[in-house]
Amino acid sequence: MEDCIKDMKEEGVIDMIEAEAVQDSLGRNKNILRELLMISATPPEEILKNIPWLRDDQENLTYLLQNAELTSYDYGDVLIHAGDDPVGIHLLVSGLLRSHYIPSTTTLQLNSKFGVLPNYDFFNNVKFDQPQESYVVSGSIIGEIGAVSGRRYDMTINCDTAVQVYYIPWEIVKQVVHESEDSKIIMSKIWKAISIKIALNILLYNVVTFQGWAPEKLLLFLNKGYVCRVYYQRFY
């Protein structure tokens, strides 16, 4: 969000006074989030039901529910370290996390040569060669890109408050996403969810055509799309 404010100021969309006002408002909202008290954990089924790629998939929803573990972290704890292999999926129940995108040389080479998306779940722009930072709020899912790609994290996730998360281990995620009979369909659904999440931020704040749209309207528009699985074939 702070990067968006900076870009809008540099592009002349807002002036210095307006930028300072937005920064002040953002700072106040951050303070409010930090002061939130811990509340009773939301049942995991309520969170999982809101995940787009699990809708109308009761079998996998039930399996993930059976293996979701409620865990707690203190302020300053690190949930995910950049450079580590995927550990599974985290569903943020309460508290505030801060995500840091840390591009590595290998990641940038893969992106430049093959178009590989870095393993960071909270992009607010597509400047993949630059560090980014975002706040992660309750109801968010962490680990979707790692779940489908299996690549090491390009992010570090810190606890800005005490937090509670539901944790689904990598072995369970792998069974559902990579080894189940419906794995190809599930992977396509996850990639669609990832794409929509990135597109929402980019289109709303960086493309003039969509800047007057409500997020809900744009979300409905993007949901009409689909993701195809393309397989490599060699022709002679």
Coordinates of C-alpha atoms in Angstrom, one line a residue:
M1 CA 0.0 0.0 0.0
E2 CA 2.8 2.4 0.8
D3 CA 4.4 1.6 -2.6
C4 CA 1.1 2.5 -4.2
I5 CA 0.9 5.8 -2.5
K6 CA 4.5 6.6 -3.5
D7 CA 3.8 5.6 -7.1
M8 CA 0.6 7.7 -7.2
K9 CA 2.6 10.7 -5.9
E10 CA 5.4 10.3 -8.4
E11 CA 2.9 9.9 -11.3
G12 CA 1.1 13.1 -10.2
V13 CA -2.2 11.3 -9.4
I14 CA -2.0 12.9 -5.9
D15 CA 0.0 15.8 -4.6
M16 CA 2.3 16.0 -1.6
I17 CA -0.4 17.1 0.8
E18 CA -2.8 14.4 -0.3
A19 CA 0.0 11.8 0.0
E20 CA 0.7 12.8 3.5
A21 CA -3.0 12.7 4.4
V22 CA -3.2 9.1 3.0
Q23 CA -0.1 8.1 4.8
D24 CA -1.5 9.5 8.1
S25 CA -4.7 7.6 7.6
L26 CA -2.8 4.4 6.8
G27 CA -0.7 4.8 9.9
R28 CA -3.9 5.3 12.1
N29 CA -5.4 2.1 10.6
K30 CA -2.2 0.2 11.3
N31 CA -2.3 1.3 14.9
I32 CA -5.9 0.2 15.3
L33 CA -5.0 -3.2 13.9
R34 CA -2.1 -3.6 16.3
E35 CA -4.3 -2.8 19.2
L36 CA -6.9 -5.5 18.4
L37 CA -7.5 -7.9 21.2
M38 CA -7.3 -11.6 20.7
I39 CA -10.8 -13.1 20.1
S40 CA -12.1 -16.6 20.1
A41 CA -10.8 -18.5 17.1
T42 CA -13.1 -18.6 14.1
P43 CA -13.9 -22.3 13.3
P44 CA -11.6 -23.5 10.5
E45 CA -14.5 -24.6 8.3
E46 CA -15.7 -21.0 8.2
I47 CA -12.4 -19.8 6.9
L48 CA -11.9 -22.7 4.5
K49 CA -15.4 -22.2 3.0
N50 CA -14.4 -18.7 1.9
I51 CA -11.3 -20.0 -0.1
P52 CA -12.3 -19.9 -3.8
W53 CA -10.6 -23.1 -4.8
L54 CA -12.4 -25.1 -2.1
R55 CA -15.9 -24.1 -3.0
D56 CA -18.1 -27.0 -4.0
D57 CA -15.3 -29.5 -3.0
Q58 CA -16.6 -31.0 0.2
E59 CA -14.3 -34.0 0.1
N60 CA -11.1 -32.0 0.1
L61 CA -12.6 -29.4 2.4
T62 CA -13.3 -32.1 5.0
Y63 CA -9.9 -33.6 4.6
L64 CA -8.1 -30.3 5.2
L65 CA -10.4 -29.6 8.1
Q66 CA -9.4 -32.8 9.8
N67 CA -5.7 -31.9 9.5
A68 CA -5.9 -28.2 10.4
E69 CA -4.0 -27.3 13.6
L70 CA -4.7 -24.2 15.6
T71 CA -1.4 -22.6 16.6
S72 CA -0.4 -19.3 18.3
Y73 CA 2.6 -17.0 17.8
D74 CA 3.8 -14.0 19.8
Y75 CA 4.7 -10.5 18.7
G76 CA 8.0 -10.6 16.8
D77 CA 7.8 -14.3 15.9
V78 CA 8.7 -15.3 12.3
L79 CA 6.0 -17.5 10.6
I80 CA 7.9 -18.0 7.3
H81 CA 11.6 -17.4 6.4
A82 CA 12.7 -16.4 2.9
G83 CA 14.6 -19.2 1.3
D84 CA 12.9 -22.0 3.1
D85 CA 11.0 -24.8 1.3
P86 CA 7.2 -24.7 1.5
V87 CA 5.9 -25.8 4.9
G88 CA 2.2 -25.9 4.0
I89 CA -0.7 -23.4 4.3
H90 CA -1.5 -21.0 7.1
L91 CA -4.9 -19.4 7.6
L92 CA -4.8 -16.3 9.7
V93 CA -7.5 -16.3 12.4
S94 CA -6.7 -13.2 14.4
G95 CA -3.9 -10.7 14.8
L96 CA -1.7 -8.9 12.3
L97 CA 1.2 -10.2 10.2
R98 CA 3.7 -8.2 8.0
S99 CA 4.9 -9.8 4.8
H100 CA 8.3 -8.9 3.2
Y101 CA 9.1 -9.8 -0.4
I102 CA 12.8 -10.5 -0.8
P103 CA 13.7 -11.2 -4.4
S104 CA 16.7 -13.5 -4.8
T105 CA 19.0 -13.7 -7.8
T106 CA 17.7 -17.2 -8.8
T107 CA 14.1 -16.0 -8.6
L108 CA 14.7 -13.0 -10.8
Q109 CA 16.5 -15.1 -13.3
L110 CA 13.6 -17.6 -13.5
N111 CA 11.2 -14.7 -13.8
S112 CA 13.1 -13.1 -16.6
K113 CA 13.8 -16.2 -18.6
F114 CA 10.7 -18.3 -18.0
G115 CA 8.1 -15.9 -16.5
V116 CA 8.1 -17.8 -13.2
L117 CA 6.1 -16.0 -10.6
P118 CA 8.1 -15.4 -7.3
N119 CA 6.8 -17.2 -4.3
Y120 CA 5.2 -14.2 -2.5
D121 CA 1.4 -14.2 -1.8
F122 CA 0.8 -10.5 -1.4
F123 CA 2.0 -8.6 -4.4
N124 CA 0.7 -5.0 -4.8
N125 CA 2.6 -4.4 -8.0
V126 CA 4.6 -6.4 -10.6
K127 CA 8.0 -4.8 -9.9
F128 CA 9.4 -8.2 -9.1
D129 CA 13.0 -6.9 -8.9
Q130 CA 12.1 -4.6 -6.0
P131 CA 11.3 -5.5 -2.4
Q132 CA 7.7 -5.1 -1.3
E133 CA 5.9 -5.1 2.1
S134 CA 2.3 -5.7 3.0
Y135 CA 0.2 -6.1 6.1
V136 CA -1.7 -9.4 6.3
V137 CA -5.1 -9.4 8.1
S138 CA -7.5 -12.0 9.5
G139 CA -9.0 -14.3 7.0
S140 CA -6.0 -14.3 4.8
I141 CA -4.4 -17.4 3.4
I142 CA -0.6 -17.7 3.3
G143 CA 1.2 -20.3 1.2
E144 CA -0.9 -20.6 -2.0
I145 CA 1.9 -20.0 -4.5
G146 CA 4.2 -22.4 -2.5
A147 CA 1.4 -25.0 -2.5
V148 CA 1.1 -25.2 -6.3
S149 CA 4.8 -24.4 -7.2
G150 CA 6.7 -26.2 -4.5
R151 CA 9.4 -23.5 -4.8
R152 CA 11.2 -21.9 -1.9
Y153 CA 9.7 -18.8 -0.3
D154 CA 10.7 -15.4 -1.6
M155 CA 9.1 -13.9 1.5
T156 CA 9.5 -13.5 5.3
I157 CA 6.3 -13.3 7.4
N158 CA 6.6 -11.6 10.8
C159 CA 4.0 -11.3 13.6
D160 CA 3.2 -7.6 14.2
T161 CA 0.9 -8.7 17.1
A162 CA 0.1 -12.0 18.8
V163 CA -1.6 -14.1 16.2
Q164 CA -3.5 -17.3 15.8
V165 CA -3.4 -19.4 12.7
Y166 CA -4.7 -22.7 11.4
Y167 CA -1.8 -24.6 10.0
I168 CA -2.2 -27.3 7.3
P169 CA 1.1 -29.2 7.0
W170 CA 2.9 -29.6 3.6
E171 CA 2.4 -33.3 3.4
I172 CA -1.4 -32.8 3.6
V173 CA -1.4 -30.0 1.1
K174 CA 0.7 -32.1 -1.3
Q175 CA -1.7 -35.0 -1.1
V176 CA -4.6 -32.7 -2.1
V177 CA -2.9 -30.4 -4.6
H178 CA -0.5 -32.7 -6.3
E179 CA -1.5 -36.3 -5.6
S180 CA -5.3 -36.5 -5.6
E181 CA -7.4 -37.6 -8.6
D182 CA -8.6 -34.0 -9.0
S183 CA -5.1 -32.4 -8.6
K184 CA -5.1 -30.9 -12.1
I185 CA -8.4 -29.2 -11.4
I186 CA -7.4 -28.0 -8.0
M187 CA -4.1 -26.5 -9.2
S188 CA -6.0 -24.6 -11.9
K189 CA -8.4 -23.2 -9.3
I190 CA -5.5 -22.1 -7.1
W191 CA -3.7 -20.4 -9.9
K192 CA -6.9 -18.6 -10.8
A193 CA -7.3 -17.4 -7.2
I194 CA -3.6 -16.2 -7.2
S195 CA -4.1 -14.4 -10.5
I196 CA -7.2 -12.6 -9.3
K197 CA -5.6 -11.5 -6.1
I198 CA -2.7 -9.9 -8.0
A199 CA -4.9 -8.5 -10.7
L200 CA -7.2 -6.7 -8.2
N201 CA -4.4 -4.6 -6.8
I202 CA -2.8 -3.8 -10.1
L203 CA -6.0 -3.0 -12.0
L204 CA -7.7 -0.9 -9.2
Y205 CA -4.7 1.3 -8.5
N206 CA -2.7 1.3 -11.8
V207 CA -5.1 1.0 -14.7
V208 CA -7.2 4.1 -15.4
T209 CA -10.1 2.1 -16.9
F210 CA -10.7 0.3 -13.6
Q211 CA -9.9 3.0 -11.1
G212 CA -13.6 4.0 -10.7
W213 CA -14.7 0.4 -10.2
A214 CA -15.7 -1.0 -6.8
P215 CA -13.5 -4.0 -5.8
E216 CA -16.6 -6.2 -5.7
K217 CA -17.5 -5.3 -9.3
L218 CA -13.9 -6.0 -10.5
L219 CA -13.9 -9.3 -8.6
L220 CA -17.1 -10.4 -10.3
F221 CA -15.5 -9.4 -13.7
L222 CA -12.3 -11.3 -13.0
N223 CA -14.1 -14.4 -11.8
K224 CA -15.5 -14.9 -15.3
G225 CA -12.1 -16.0 -16.4
Y226 CA -10.5 -19.4 -16.3
V227 CA -7.1 -21.0 -16.2
C228 CA -6.1 -23.6 -18.7
R229 CA -3.5 -26.2 -18.0
V230 CA -1.0 -26.3 -20.9
Y231 CA 1.2 -29.3 -21.4
Y232 CA 4.6 -29.2 -23.1
Q233 CA 4.6 -31.2 -26.3
R234 CA 7.5 -31.7 -28.8
F235 CA 6.6 -31.5 -32.5
Y236 CA 8.8 -32.9 -35.3

